Short mmCIF file of C-alpha atoms in Angstrom, two decimals:
data_model
loop_
_atom_site.label_atom_id
_atom_site.label_comp_id
_atom_site.label_asym_id
_atom_site.label_seq_id
_atom_site.Cartn_x
_atom_site.Cartn_y
_atom_site.Cartn_z
CA MET A 1 108.15 33.74 44.30
CA GLU A 2 110.35 32.76 47.25
CA ALA A 3 113.35 32.38 44.96
CA LEU A 4 112.67 35.83 43.51
CA THR A 5 112.37 37.35 47.00
CA ALA A 6 115.68 35.74 47.91
CA ARG A 7 117.38 37.13 44.78
CA ILE A 8 116.06 40.61 45.50
CA SER A 9 117.17 40.38 49.13
CA GLN A 10 120.70 39.70 47.95
CA LEU A 11 120.87 42.85 45.85
CA ASP A 12 123.03 45.37 47.64
CA SER A 13 122.65 48.30 45.27
CA LEU A 14 118.95 49.00 45.71
CA PRO A 15 117.73 52.30 47.06
CA CYS A 16 115.76 52.00 50.25
CA ILE A 17 112.25 53.04 51.19
CA SER A 18 111.81 53.50 54.92
CA GLU A 19 109.37 51.14 56.59
CA HIS A 20 107.90 54.30 58.14
CA PHE A 21 106.87 55.63 54.73
CA VAL A 22 103.25 54.46 55.01
CA PRO A 23 102.65 55.69 58.61
CA LEU A 24 104.33 58.95 57.64
CA LEU A 25 101.96 59.55 54.73
CA GLN A 26 99.00 58.60 56.93
CA SER A 27 100.16 61.06 59.60
CA LEU A 28 100.51 63.83 57.06
CA ASN A 29 96.92 63.21 55.97
CA ASP A 30 95.73 63.47 59.56
CA SER A 31 95.34 67.09 60.64
CA GLU A 32 95.14 65.97 64.28
CA CYS A 33 98.52 64.29 64.14
CA GLY A 34 101.29 65.87 66.21
CA LYS A 35 104.31 67.48 64.55
CA ASP A 36 106.60 65.59 66.95
CA LEU A 37 105.41 62.24 65.63
CA VAL A 38 105.81 63.37 62.02
CA GLY A 39 109.29 64.68 62.86
CA ARG A 40 110.26 61.36 64.42
CA LEU A 41 108.99 59.40 61.43
CA ILE A 42 110.92 61.61 59.01
CA ALA A 43 114.03 61.30 61.15
CA THR A 44 114.09 57.52 60.54
CA ASP A 45 115.11 58.28 56.95
CA PRO A 46 118.42 60.21 56.87
CA GLN A 47 118.11 61.19 53.22
CA LEU A 48 114.58 62.51 53.67
CA SER A 49 115.60 64.33 56.86
CA LEU A 50 118.32 66.12 54.94
CA ILE A 51 115.91 67.21 52.20
CA VAL A 52 113.36 68.44 54.75
CA LEU A 53 116.03 70.45 56.58
CA GLN A 54 117.33 71.89 53.31
CA GLN A 55 113.83 72.95 52.28
CA ALA A 56 113.08 74.50 55.68
CA ASN A 57 116.32 76.50 55.52
CA SER A 58 116.06 77.42 51.84
CA ALA A 59 116.21 81.07 50.85
CA LEU A 60 112.44 81.04 50.42
CA ARG A 61 111.71 80.06 54.02
CA ALA A 62 114.82 80.79 56.05
CA THR A 63 114.52 82.97 59.14
CA GLN A 64 117.24 84.45 61.34
CA VAL A 65 117.25 81.25 63.36
CA PRO A 66 117.81 78.23 61.11
CA ALA A 67 115.83 75.03 61.68
CA SER A 68 118.36 72.72 63.27
CA SER A 69 116.17 69.71 63.92
CA VAL A 70 113.69 67.81 61.83
CA VAL A 71 110.86 68.75 64.20
CA GLN A 72 111.70 72.45 63.80
CA ALA A 73 111.75 71.95 60.05
CA VAL A 74 108.36 70.23 60.20
CA MET A 75 106.92 73.20 62.11
CA ARG A 76 108.29 75.63 59.58
CA LEU A 77 107.14 73.77 56.47
CA GLY A 78 103.65 72.65 57.50
CA PHE A 79 101.93 69.40 56.55
CA VAL A 80 100.84 70.38 53.02
CA GLU A 81 104.36 71.30 51.96
CA LEU A 82 105.82 68.31 53.78
CA LYS A 83 103.48 65.92 52.02
CA ARG A 84 104.62 67.25 48.66
CA ILE A 85 108.26 66.85 49.65
CA VAL A 86 107.77 63.32 51.00
CA ILE A 87 105.85 62.12 47.94
CA ALA A 88 108.31 63.69 45.52
CA HIS A 89 111.20 62.08 47.40
CA TYR A 90 109.78 58.55 47.33
CA ALA A 91 108.49 58.86 43.76
CA LEU A 92 112.01 59.82 42.71
CA ILE A 93 113.35 56.64 44.33
CA VAL A 94 110.90 54.54 42.31
CA ALA A 95 111.77 56.59 39.22
CA GLU A 96 115.32 55.21 39.38
CA GLY A 97 113.82 52.15 37.70
CA GLY A 98 112.57 51.65 34.16
CA ARG A 99 115.77 52.03 32.13
CA GLY A 100 115.18 48.62 30.55
CA TRP A 101 111.74 49.85 29.47
CA GLY A 102 113.31 52.89 27.77
CA LEU A 103 112.17 55.28 30.50
CA ASP A 104 114.23 58.17 31.77
CA ARG A 105 113.88 59.39 35.33
CA GLN A 106 111.35 62.08 34.45
CA SER A 107 109.07 59.69 32.55
CA SER A 108 109.24 57.10 35.33
CA TRP A 109 108.45 59.76 37.92
CA LEU A 110 105.50 60.94 35.88
CA GLY A 111 104.13 57.42 35.52
CA ALA A 112 104.45 56.79 39.26
CA TYR A 113 102.86 60.09 40.18
CA ALA A 114 100.00 59.74 37.67
CA GLY A 115 99.20 56.26 39.01
CA ALA A 116 99.19 57.56 42.57
CA VAL A 117 96.88 60.47 41.81
CA ALA A 118 94.51 58.33 39.73
CA ALA A 119 94.37 55.60 42.39
CA ALA A 120 93.49 58.08 45.14
CA LYS A 121 90.80 59.65 42.94
CA ILE A 122 89.27 56.26 42.10
CA ALA A 123 89.28 55.31 45.79
CA SER A 124 87.50 58.55 46.68
CA MET A 125 85.04 58.11 43.82
CA THR A 126 84.12 54.51 44.66
CA GLY A 127 84.62 54.50 48.43
CA ALA A 128 86.08 51.01 48.06
CA ALA A 129 89.36 51.71 49.87
CA ALA A 130 91.27 54.41 51.73
CA PRO A 131 92.54 57.01 49.21
CA ASP A 132 95.90 57.46 50.95
CA VAL A 133 96.64 53.71 50.86
CA CYS A 134 95.66 53.54 47.17
CA TYR A 135 97.80 56.62 46.52
CA THR A 136 100.83 54.85 48.00
CA ALA A 137 100.13 51.63 46.10
CA GLY A 138 99.71 53.58 42.85
CA LEU A 139 102.93 55.46 43.48
CA LEU A 140 104.96 52.32 44.09
CA ARG A 141 103.23 49.95 41.66
CA ASP A 142 106.10 49.86 39.15
CA CYS A 143 108.91 49.55 41.72
CA GLY A 144 109.55 46.08 40.29
CA LYS A 145 111.12 47.77 37.27
CA LEU A 146 113.75 49.14 39.62
CA ALA A 147 114.46 45.63 40.93
CA MET A 148 114.54 44.09 37.45
CA ASP A 149 116.92 46.76 36.16
CA ARG A 150 119.32 45.67 38.91
CA LEU A 151 118.67 41.92 38.78
CA LEU A 152 119.10 41.76 35.01
CA HIS A 153 120.88 44.05 32.61
CA PRO A 154 118.48 46.79 31.43
CA GLU A 155 119.71 46.00 27.90
CA ALA A 156 118.24 42.50 28.19
CA ILE A 157 114.82 43.94 28.95
CA THR A 158 115.15 46.51 26.15
CA THR A 159 116.14 43.84 23.64
CA LEU A 160 113.14 41.75 24.63
CA LEU A 161 110.66 44.62 24.32
CA GLU A 162 112.14 45.97 21.07
CA SER A 163 111.96 42.64 19.34
CA ARG A 164 109.57 42.46 16.37
CA ALA A 165 108.60 39.02 17.55
CA ALA A 166 107.56 40.46 20.92
CA THR A 167 103.80 40.35 20.56
CA GLY A 168 101.22 39.72 23.25
CA SER A 169 101.13 41.03 26.78
CA ALA A 170 104.34 42.58 28.11
CA ILE A 171 103.81 40.78 31.41
CA GLU A 172 103.68 37.40 29.66
CA LEU A 173 106.79 38.28 27.65
CA GLU A 174 108.75 39.15 30.78
CA ARG A 175 107.60 35.98 32.54
CA LYS A 176 108.53 33.82 29.56
CA ALA A 177 111.95 35.41 29.11
CA PHE A 178 113.03 35.88 32.73
CA GLY A 179 110.80 33.58 34.77
CA PHE A 180 109.07 36.49 36.51
CA ASP A 181 107.55 39.84 35.64
CA HIS A 182 107.96 43.37 37.03
CA ALA A 183 104.76 43.15 39.09
CA GLN A 184 106.05 40.04 40.87
CA ALA A 185 109.47 41.65 41.29
CA GLY A 186 107.72 44.70 42.75
CA ALA A 187 105.86 42.62 45.30
CA ALA A 188 109.12 40.97 46.35
CA LEU A 189 110.86 44.35 46.63
CA ALA A 190 107.97 45.76 48.65
CA GLN A 191 108.36 42.82 51.04
CA ARG A 192 112.06 43.60 51.35
CA TRP A 193 111.12 47.19 52.18
CA SER A 194 108.78 45.77 54.87
CA LEU A 195 105.76 47.51 53.41
CA PRO A 196 102.33 46.32 54.63
CA SER A 197 101.11 43.13 52.96
CA LYS A 198 98.12 44.89 51.34
CA LEU A 199 100.55 47.15 49.47
CA CYS A 200 102.71 44.17 48.44
CA THR A 201 99.58 42.45 47.08
CA ALA A 202 98.43 45.53 45.17
CA ILE A 203 101.89 46.06 43.64
CA GLY A 204 102.11 42.37 42.71
CA ASN A 205 98.72 42.41 40.99
CA HIS A 206 98.71 45.80 39.29
CA HIS A 207 98.51 44.07 35.91
CA GLY A 208 96.01 41.46 37.10
CA PRO A 209 94.46 39.16 38.00
CA LEU A 210 91.50 40.74 39.78
CA VAL A 211 91.88 40.60 43.55
CA ASP A 212 88.98 41.22 45.89
CA ASP A 213 90.88 43.29 48.46
CA GLY A 214 89.59 46.75 47.58
CA ILE A 215 93.01 48.12 46.63
CA SER A 216 94.52 45.95 43.89
CA ASN A 217 91.78 46.49 41.31
CA ILE A 218 91.86 50.23 41.93
CA VAL A 219 95.59 50.26 41.27
CA GLN A 220 95.01 48.34 38.02
CA CYS A 221 92.50 51.01 36.98
CA ALA A 222 94.95 53.76 37.91
CA ASP A 223 97.56 52.08 35.73
CA ALA A 224 95.07 52.10 32.84
CA VAL A 225 94.54 55.85 33.30
CA ALA A 226 98.29 56.57 33.32
CA VAL A 227 99.22 54.45 30.31
CA SER A 228 96.23 55.58 28.25
CA MET A 229 97.49 59.15 28.58
CA GLY A 230 101.02 58.04 27.77
CA LEU A 231 102.33 59.00 31.22
CA GLY A 232 105.29 56.79 32.08
CA LEU A 233 104.83 54.92 28.83
CA GLY A 234 107.88 52.98 27.70
CA LEU A 235 108.79 50.23 25.26
CA ASP A 236 106.05 48.06 26.73
CA GLY A 237 103.51 50.54 25.34
CA LEU A 238 99.91 49.62 26.06
CA ARG A 239 100.51 45.89 25.88
CA TYR A 240 98.51 44.98 28.96
CA ASN A 241 95.24 43.11 28.92
CA SER A 242 93.69 43.20 32.37
CA HIS A 243 92.50 46.76 32.64
CA GLY A 244 88.97 46.42 31.17
CA GLU A 245 87.85 43.89 33.78
CA ALA A 246 89.36 45.96 36.57
CA LEU A 247 87.58 49.14 35.42
CA ARG A 248 84.27 47.28 35.29
CA SER A 249 84.87 45.66 38.67
CA VAL A 250 85.23 48.98 40.48
CA GLY A 251 82.28 50.52 38.63
CA ILE A 252 84.14 53.07 36.50
CA THR A 253 82.12 54.32 33.53
CA ARG A 254 83.45 55.79 30.30
CA ASN A 255 82.72 59.32 31.52
CA ASP A 256 84.46 58.57 34.83
CA PHE A 257 87.48 57.26 32.96
CA GLU A 258 87.76 60.36 30.80
CA GLU A 259 87.29 62.64 33.80
CA LEU A 260 90.00 60.71 35.66
CA CYS A 261 92.36 61.16 32.73
CA MET A 262 91.78 64.92 32.67
CA GLU A 263 92.05 65.42 36.44
CA THR A 264 95.18 63.27 36.66
CA LEU A 265 96.85 65.22 33.88
CA GLU A 266 96.02 68.47 35.66
CA SER A 267 97.55 67.19 38.93
CA CYS A 268 100.68 66.06 37.10
CA GLY A 269 101.09 69.52 35.59
CA GLN A 270 100.85 71.12 39.02
CA ALA A 271 103.37 68.66 40.47
CA PHE A 272 105.80 69.41 37.67
CA GLN A 273 105.56 73.11 38.44
CA PHE A 274 106.24 72.42 42.12
CA LEU A 275 109.26 70.26 41.33
CA ASP A 276 110.45 72.62 38.60
CA LEU A 277 110.78 69.71 36.19
CA GLY A 278 109.48 71.67 33.22
CA SER A 279 106.14 70.52 31.83
CA PRO A 280 104.86 66.99 31.37
CA GLU A 281 105.56 65.72 27.88
CA MET B 1 113.19 59.07 22.11
CA SER B 2 113.85 62.56 20.66
CA PRO B 3 114.74 62.69 16.99
CA ALA B 4 118.20 63.90 16.02
CA THR B 5 118.47 67.65 15.45
CA THR B 6 121.23 69.91 14.19
CA PRO B 7 122.73 72.53 16.54
CA ASN B 8 120.88 75.45 14.90
CA GLN B 9 117.46 73.86 15.12
CA LEU B 10 114.92 75.07 17.63
CA GLN B 11 113.41 72.02 19.33
CA LEU B 12 109.88 72.60 20.59
CA VAL B 13 108.17 69.99 22.75
CA VAL B 14 104.41 69.76 22.59
CA GLY B 15 102.89 68.35 25.79
CA ILE B 16 99.65 66.45 26.30
CA ALA B 17 96.55 68.52 25.49
CA ASP B 18 98.83 71.11 23.96
CA MET B 19 99.36 72.68 20.55
CA LYS B 20 102.16 74.69 18.96
CA LEU B 21 102.50 76.43 15.63
CA GLY B 22 105.49 78.01 13.96
CA LYS B 23 107.28 78.86 10.78
CA GLY B 24 110.36 77.12 9.35
CA PRO B 25 113.06 76.62 8.47
CA SER B 26 114.85 75.92 11.75
CA THR B 27 112.09 74.54 13.96
CA VAL B 28 111.40 70.93 14.90
CA MET B 29 108.29 70.15 16.94
CA THR B 30 108.04 66.91 18.86
CA THR B 31 105.46 65.24 21.03
CA HIS B 32 106.48 62.27 23.15
CA ALA B 33 104.82 59.09 24.36
CA LEU B 34 101.57 59.13 22.44
CA GLY B 35 99.40 56.45 23.99
CA SER B 36 95.68 56.62 23.26
CA CYS B 37 96.12 60.29 22.37
CA ILE B 38 96.62 61.47 18.79
CA GLY B 39 99.36 63.73 17.50
CA LEU B 40 98.30 65.74 14.46
CA THR B 41 100.65 67.74 12.23
CA ILE B 42 99.84 70.35 9.59
CA TYR B 43 102.31 71.91 7.15
CA ASP B 44 102.04 74.43 4.34
CA PRO B 45 105.04 73.87 2.01
CA VAL B 46 104.79 77.32 0.40
CA THR B 47 104.87 79.39 3.59
CA SER B 48 106.71 76.77 5.78
CA ILE B 49 104.02 77.27 8.41
CA GLY B 50 103.31 74.18 10.45
CA GLY B 51 101.89 73.00 13.72
CA LEU B 52 101.46 70.04 16.01
CA LEU B 53 98.49 69.20 18.21
CA HIS B 54 98.47 66.47 20.90
CA PHE B 55 94.85 65.86 21.86
CA MET B 56 93.73 63.39 24.49
CA LEU B 57 89.99 62.78 24.13
CA PRO B 58 87.43 62.82 21.31
CA ALA B 59 84.98 65.44 22.61
CA PRO B 60 84.05 67.46 25.69
CA ARG B 61 80.79 66.60 27.44
CA ASP B 62 79.62 70.21 27.10
CA GLU B 63 80.88 73.64 26.14
CA ASP B 64 81.95 74.54 29.69
CA HIS B 65 84.04 71.42 29.79
CA SER B 66 86.22 72.51 26.88
CA THR B 67 86.50 76.05 28.25
CA VAL B 68 87.84 74.74 31.56
CA ARG B 69 90.10 72.06 30.08
CA GLY B 70 91.34 74.02 27.07
CA PRO B 71 90.63 73.34 23.39
CA ALA B 72 93.73 71.20 22.78
CA MET B 73 92.37 68.51 25.16
CA PHE B 74 89.73 67.38 22.65
CA ALA B 75 89.59 66.47 18.95
CA THR B 76 86.42 68.47 18.30
CA THR B 77 87.93 71.68 19.66
CA GLY B 78 91.67 71.12 19.17
CA VAL B 79 91.60 70.17 15.48
CA PRO B 80 89.64 73.29 14.38
CA ALA B 81 91.88 75.42 16.64
CA LEU B 82 95.04 74.03 15.01
CA PHE B 83 93.75 74.73 11.51
CA MET B 84 92.40 78.19 12.40
CA GLU B 85 95.69 79.22 14.02
CA GLY B 86 97.53 77.96 10.94
CA TYR B 87 95.30 80.05 8.66
CA LYS B 88 95.88 83.11 10.86
CA LEU B 89 99.61 82.70 10.35
CA GLY B 90 99.16 82.50 6.59
CA ALA B 91 98.73 78.80 5.82
CA SER B 92 96.30 77.76 3.11
CA LYS B 93 93.88 74.86 3.52
CA GLU B 94 94.41 73.70 -0.06
CA ARG B 95 98.14 73.32 0.48
CA LEU B 96 98.11 71.81 3.95
CA ILE B 97 99.79 68.45 4.43
CA VAL B 98 98.16 66.69 7.34
CA CYS B 99 99.55 63.66 9.20
CA ALA B 100 98.36 61.80 12.31
CA ALA B 101 99.85 59.24 14.69
CA GLY B 102 98.86 57.62 17.96
CA ALA B 103 95.48 56.20 19.04
CA ALA B 104 97.06 53.09 20.52
CA GLU B 105 94.84 50.70 22.47
CA LEU B 106 95.10 48.78 25.67
CA MET B 107 94.70 45.06 24.99
CA MET B 108 91.09 44.77 26.06
CA SER B 109 87.83 44.01 24.35
CA ASP B 110 85.78 46.58 26.27
CA SER B 111 85.20 49.35 23.73
CA ASP B 112 83.91 51.78 26.36
CA PHE B 113 87.44 52.43 27.54
CA GLN B 114 89.12 52.33 24.13
CA ILE B 115 89.95 56.02 23.99
CA GLY B 116 92.35 55.49 21.09
CA ARG B 117 89.69 53.99 18.87
CA ARG B 118 87.21 56.74 19.68
CA ASN B 119 89.85 59.41 19.07
CA ARG B 120 90.55 57.90 15.67
CA THR B 121 86.87 57.71 14.77
CA MET B 122 86.29 61.33 15.78
CA LEU B 123 89.29 62.53 13.77
CA ARG B 124 88.10 60.70 10.63
CA LYS B 125 84.61 62.12 11.10
CA LEU B 126 85.95 65.67 11.40
CA PHE B 127 88.16 65.27 8.33
CA TRP B 128 85.43 63.62 6.25
CA LYS B 129 83.04 66.49 7.04
CA ASN B 130 85.65 69.10 6.13
CA GLY B 131 87.23 67.42 3.15
CA VAL B 132 90.66 66.93 4.70
CA VAL B 133 92.76 63.99 3.52
CA LEU B 134 95.56 62.52 5.62
CA ALA B 135 98.89 62.47 3.76
CA GLY B 136 100.36 60.04 6.28
CA GLU B 137 99.11 58.16 9.28
CA ASP B 138 100.21 55.59 11.81
CA MET B 139 97.40 54.87 14.23
CA GLY B 140 96.20 51.98 16.37
CA GLY B 141 98.14 49.02 17.72
CA THR B 142 99.62 48.90 21.20
CA ASP B 143 102.91 50.76 20.81
CA ALA B 144 103.79 54.18 22.22
CA ARG B 145 104.85 56.69 19.58
CA THR B 146 106.92 59.86 19.44
CA LEU B 147 105.92 62.18 16.60
CA SER B 148 107.92 65.06 15.16
CA ILE B 149 107.64 67.55 12.32
CA ASP B 150 110.56 69.43 10.81
CA LEU B 151 109.32 72.79 9.58
CA SER B 152 112.24 73.22 7.18
CA ASP B 153 110.52 70.89 4.69
CA GLY B 154 107.55 69.39 6.54
CA THR B 155 109.09 65.96 7.08
CA VAL B 156 107.10 64.01 9.65
CA ARG B 157 108.79 61.23 11.57
CA ILE B 158 107.59 58.74 14.13
CA ARG B 159 109.56 56.68 16.55
CA THR B 160 108.31 53.50 18.20
CA ARG B 161 109.98 50.60 19.96
CA LEU B 162 110.78 49.22 16.51
CA GLY B 163 112.76 52.32 15.47
CA GLU B 164 112.25 55.53 13.53
CA SER B 165 110.34 55.85 10.29
CA THR B 166 109.21 58.67 8.01
CA LEU B 167 105.48 59.26 7.83
CA TRP B 168 105.71 61.98 5.19
CA LYS B 169 108.49 63.74 3.34
CA PRO B 170 108.55 66.04 0.29
#
């Protein structure tokens, strides 16, 4: 794991997630939180600041006096709109990954978003963890695909997954072929991004084993919801074997699982409308 | 993962819990990334009327459930809706060529969460009761599938990680 972390640290072409991402999402979920603090947190990420300013000054929202600072933009957009923008922005970063798994940007984005929504719903349903933390972990769970696309050639991953001899769990195949899998690569990348350790753990264990930390098993369940519906499904298909135990461990019933699938699909459709990405396929 | 089309073909994408019907000859309908869901095609070779349904779950818990979620979400409501819409357009049950793909499974032994298996069972039950025979099928396993139907002649193709194959052709 240390060797993998070192290899990922040496990559210079990886997109960056601000270390203030988690506090920013938490602030946006807190109606008592001041707009100044939110503005300062957004300002730590130049790319996000630019998007927020562009949105605040778009034809839809522009006034005679343009928003010239991030705080002014925050005041104009409001927390609900800002949260959508922030989540879409970071999900798009994660969606840069997955080429080796045969995923285009839209499919990767959909998989990330579906996992986030499902994780937050499971957390709310079970009360086992904070929904916003589970949302973030679900959103970022496959970020290791981004790291592996850069560490290896995506073609190498594609060749492995397309092979007729490639039977068994996709995680085991990756580990056997490359010495590590995308969950482990994700944990290492999350460390590089200085994300909280509980998120690194959940990302690293989103395909098992069970971890008694409240978050990891929920993220495994969220992954089961997303892949069952085919959201973010690539060449790895449904070749994962840890989901049943995770669903049982958090107390999800068959009816819960089906309801989660339907509600997650509905949320994905709404998000696609907001982002003008067409409709989920 | 989209199948190759010629410039004059109309490419329609059918989303999850969605259904589309049309008339040939220049229409290709495709549904992507079938996981546990099932993609079902119908085609009448005389009228060139065809359709594609992508349903997600076997059955709603109650009637309200299917009203809220839409008929194409479930096998028990989506399959009759696909056939009925086909008949309205002029298709005949006796001539219909029916194909199905999908119903993949996560690698777990817990049957409670095996949506693919339950989707498949429900589809077979519906077809057995109504005397419908599948002309082609590719269901189960762990691979994602993309399913398409070409309404010019009813050819049904599937694409998986192993490549493209023809499920039915005239």
